[in-house]
PDB file of C-alpha atoms in Angstrom:
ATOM      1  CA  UNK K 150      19.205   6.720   1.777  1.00 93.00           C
ATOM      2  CA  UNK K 151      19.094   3.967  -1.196  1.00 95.00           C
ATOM      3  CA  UNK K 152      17.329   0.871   0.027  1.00 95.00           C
ATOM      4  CA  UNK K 153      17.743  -1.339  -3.233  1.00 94.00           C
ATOM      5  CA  UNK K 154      20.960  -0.406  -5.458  1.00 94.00           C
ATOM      6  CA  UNK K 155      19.807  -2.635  -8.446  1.00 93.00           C
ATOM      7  CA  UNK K 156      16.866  -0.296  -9.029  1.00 95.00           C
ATOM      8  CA  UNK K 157      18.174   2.727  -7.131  1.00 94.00           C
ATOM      9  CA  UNK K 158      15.045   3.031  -4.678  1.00 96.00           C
ATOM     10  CA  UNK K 159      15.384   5.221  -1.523  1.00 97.00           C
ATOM     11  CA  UNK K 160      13.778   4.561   1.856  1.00 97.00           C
ATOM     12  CA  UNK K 161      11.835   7.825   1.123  1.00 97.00           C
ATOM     13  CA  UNK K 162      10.318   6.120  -1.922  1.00 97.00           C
ATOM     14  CA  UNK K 163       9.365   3.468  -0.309  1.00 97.00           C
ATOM     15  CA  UNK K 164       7.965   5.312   2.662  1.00 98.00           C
ATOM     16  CA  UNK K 165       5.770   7.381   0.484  1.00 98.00           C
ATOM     17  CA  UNK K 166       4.460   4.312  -1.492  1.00 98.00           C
ATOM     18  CA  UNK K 167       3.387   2.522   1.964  1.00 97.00           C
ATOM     19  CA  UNK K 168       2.359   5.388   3.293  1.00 97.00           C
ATOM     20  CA  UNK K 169      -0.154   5.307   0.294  1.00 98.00           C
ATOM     21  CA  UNK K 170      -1.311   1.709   0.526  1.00 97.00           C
ATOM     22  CA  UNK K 171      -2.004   2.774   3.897  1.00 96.00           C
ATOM     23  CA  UNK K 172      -4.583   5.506   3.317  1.00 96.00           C
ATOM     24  CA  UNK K 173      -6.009   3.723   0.807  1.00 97.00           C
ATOM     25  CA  UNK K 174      -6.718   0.294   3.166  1.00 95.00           C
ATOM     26  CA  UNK K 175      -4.551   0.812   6.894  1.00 91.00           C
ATOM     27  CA  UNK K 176      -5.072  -3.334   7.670  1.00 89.00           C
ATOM     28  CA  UNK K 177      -3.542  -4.593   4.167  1.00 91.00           C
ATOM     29  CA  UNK K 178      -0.206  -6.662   4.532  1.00 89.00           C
ATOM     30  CA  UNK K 179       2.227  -4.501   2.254  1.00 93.00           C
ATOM     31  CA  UNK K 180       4.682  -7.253   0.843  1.00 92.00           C
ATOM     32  CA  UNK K 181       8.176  -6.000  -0.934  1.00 92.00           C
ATOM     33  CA  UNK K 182       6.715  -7.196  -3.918  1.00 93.00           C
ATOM     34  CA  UNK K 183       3.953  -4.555  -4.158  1.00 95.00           C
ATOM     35  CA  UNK K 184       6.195  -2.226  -3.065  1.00 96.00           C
ATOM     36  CA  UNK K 185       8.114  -2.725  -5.724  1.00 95.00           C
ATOM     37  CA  UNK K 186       5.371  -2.825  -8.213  1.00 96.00           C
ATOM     38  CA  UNK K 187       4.529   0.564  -6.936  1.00 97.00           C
ATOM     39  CA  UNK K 188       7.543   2.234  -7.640  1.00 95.00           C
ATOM     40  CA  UNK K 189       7.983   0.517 -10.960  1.00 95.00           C
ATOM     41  CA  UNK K 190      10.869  -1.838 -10.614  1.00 94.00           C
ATOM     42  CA  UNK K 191      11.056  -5.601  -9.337  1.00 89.00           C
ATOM     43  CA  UNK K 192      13.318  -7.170  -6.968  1.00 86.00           C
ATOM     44  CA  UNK K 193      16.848  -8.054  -9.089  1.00 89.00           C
ATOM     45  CA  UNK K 194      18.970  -9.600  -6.746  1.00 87.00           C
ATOM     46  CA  UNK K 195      16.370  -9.618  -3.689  1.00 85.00           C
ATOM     47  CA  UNK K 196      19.185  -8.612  -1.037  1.00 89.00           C
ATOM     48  CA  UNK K 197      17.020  -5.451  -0.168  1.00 92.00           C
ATOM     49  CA  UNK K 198      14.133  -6.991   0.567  1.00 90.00           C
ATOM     50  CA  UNK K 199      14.634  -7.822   4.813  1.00 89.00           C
ATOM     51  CA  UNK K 200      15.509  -4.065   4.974  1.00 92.00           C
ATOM     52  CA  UNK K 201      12.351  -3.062   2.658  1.00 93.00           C
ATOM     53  CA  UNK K 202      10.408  -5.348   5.551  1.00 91.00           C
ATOM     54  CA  UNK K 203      11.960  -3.486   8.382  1.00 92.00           C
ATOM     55  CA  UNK K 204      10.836  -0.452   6.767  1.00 95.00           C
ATOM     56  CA  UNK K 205       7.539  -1.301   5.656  1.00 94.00           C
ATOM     57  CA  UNK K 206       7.255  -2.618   9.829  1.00 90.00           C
ATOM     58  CA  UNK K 207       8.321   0.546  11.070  1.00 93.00           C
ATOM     59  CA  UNK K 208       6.602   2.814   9.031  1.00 95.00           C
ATOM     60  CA  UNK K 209       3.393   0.601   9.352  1.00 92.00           C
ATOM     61  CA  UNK K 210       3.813   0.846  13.440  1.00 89.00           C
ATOM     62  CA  UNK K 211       4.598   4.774  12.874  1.00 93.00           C
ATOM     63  CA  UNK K 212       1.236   5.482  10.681  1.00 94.00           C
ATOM     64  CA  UNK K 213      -0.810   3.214  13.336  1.00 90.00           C
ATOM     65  CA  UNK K 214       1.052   5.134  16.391  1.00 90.00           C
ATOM     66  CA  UNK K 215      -0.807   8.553  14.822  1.00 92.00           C
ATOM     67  CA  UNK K 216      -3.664   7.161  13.731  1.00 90.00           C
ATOM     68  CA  UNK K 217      -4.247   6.117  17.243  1.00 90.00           C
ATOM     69  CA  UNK K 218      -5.699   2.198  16.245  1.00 86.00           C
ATOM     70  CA  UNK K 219      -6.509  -0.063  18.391  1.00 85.00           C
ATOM     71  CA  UNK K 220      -3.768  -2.023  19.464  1.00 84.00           C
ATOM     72  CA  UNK K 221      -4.391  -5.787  19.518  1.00 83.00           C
ATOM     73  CA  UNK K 222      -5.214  -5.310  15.803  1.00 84.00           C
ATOM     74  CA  UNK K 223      -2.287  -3.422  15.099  1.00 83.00           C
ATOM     75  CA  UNK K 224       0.073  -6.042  16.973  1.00 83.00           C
ATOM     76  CA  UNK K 225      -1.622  -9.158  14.641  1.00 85.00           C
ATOM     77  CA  UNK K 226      -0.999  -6.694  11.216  1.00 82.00           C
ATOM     78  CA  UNK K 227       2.772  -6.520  12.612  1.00 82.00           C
ATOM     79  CA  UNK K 228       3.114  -9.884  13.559  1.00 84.00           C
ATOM     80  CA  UNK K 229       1.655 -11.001   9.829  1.00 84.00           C
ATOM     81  CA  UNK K 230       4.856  -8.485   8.342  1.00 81.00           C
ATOM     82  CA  UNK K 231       7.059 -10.814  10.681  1.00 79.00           C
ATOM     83  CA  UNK K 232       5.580 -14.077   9.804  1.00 83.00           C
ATOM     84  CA  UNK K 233       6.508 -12.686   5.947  1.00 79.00           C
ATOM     85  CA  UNK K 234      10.110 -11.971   7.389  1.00 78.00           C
ATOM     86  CA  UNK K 235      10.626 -15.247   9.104  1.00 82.00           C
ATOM     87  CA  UNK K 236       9.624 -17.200   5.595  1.00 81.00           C
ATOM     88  CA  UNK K 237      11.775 -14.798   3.197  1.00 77.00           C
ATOM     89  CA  UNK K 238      14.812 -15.240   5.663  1.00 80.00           C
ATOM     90  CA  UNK K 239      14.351 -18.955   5.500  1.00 83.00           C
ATOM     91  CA  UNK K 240      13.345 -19.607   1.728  1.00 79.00           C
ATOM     92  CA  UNK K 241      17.164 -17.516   1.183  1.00 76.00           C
ATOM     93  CA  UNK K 242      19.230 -19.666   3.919  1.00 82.00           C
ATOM     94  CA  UNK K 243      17.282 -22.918   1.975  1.00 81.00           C
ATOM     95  CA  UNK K 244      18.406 -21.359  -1.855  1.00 76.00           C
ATOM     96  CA  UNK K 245      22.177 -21.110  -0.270  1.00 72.00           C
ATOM     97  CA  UNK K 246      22.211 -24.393   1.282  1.00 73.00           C
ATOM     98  CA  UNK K 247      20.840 -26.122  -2.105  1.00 71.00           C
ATOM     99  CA  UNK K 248      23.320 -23.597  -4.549  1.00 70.00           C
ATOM    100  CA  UNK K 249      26.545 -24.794  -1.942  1.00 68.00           C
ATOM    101  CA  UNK K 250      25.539 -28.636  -1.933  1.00 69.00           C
ATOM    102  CA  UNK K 251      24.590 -28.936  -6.064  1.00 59.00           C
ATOM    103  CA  UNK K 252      27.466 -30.774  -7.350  1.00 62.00           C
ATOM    104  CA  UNK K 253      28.974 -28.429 -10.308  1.00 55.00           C
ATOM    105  CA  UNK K 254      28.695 -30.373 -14.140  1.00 59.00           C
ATOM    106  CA  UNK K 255      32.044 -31.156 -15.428  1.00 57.00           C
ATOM    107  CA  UNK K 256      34.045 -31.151 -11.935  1.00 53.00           C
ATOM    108  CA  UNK K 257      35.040 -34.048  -9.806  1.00 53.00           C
ATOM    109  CA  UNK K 258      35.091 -34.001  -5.959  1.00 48.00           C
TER     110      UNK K 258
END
């Protein structure tokens, strides 16, 4: 299934790429942004990005499940990936509150 349209990236690319960072360090916090860098594109329009989180989440909690970790660790790695959501989510409902309330040059109220 395609994930980000502007760069045509499917959940399966982004799967394997996590997957990756995984083996190569399974406690790093795997942003969109070096996910991205990965597959050799960069966010465009950034719309993506909460479902690249849910996917980088799930397939996170997936690798963890078979790797059998400990789980208090894996919980805090999870909860960092939704402390990353929460402030992405909130940074974009902040950028459409400040592009609805800029006054427009050139037209009157």
């Amino acid at each position: 299934m395609i994930v980000c349209s502007c760069n045509i990236v499917t959940s399966k690319d982004i799967e394997d790429v996590i997957h990756d960072f995984l083996v190569a360090d399974e406690w790093q916090l795997i942003t969109p942004g070096k996910v991205f860098q990965a597959v050799a594109a960069r966010g465009k329009c950034c719309g993506c990005f909460p479902g690249v989180i849910n996917i980088i989440v799930e397939t996170t909690r997936r690798y963890h499940e078979l790797m059998q970790s400990p789980a208090p660790k894996v919980v805090e790695l999870l909860n960092r990936i939704a402390d990353q959501r929460t402030r992405m989510e909130k940074a974009k409902r902040n950028n459409v509150v400040k592009r609805h309330s800029s006054p427009v040059p050139g037209c009157a109220k």
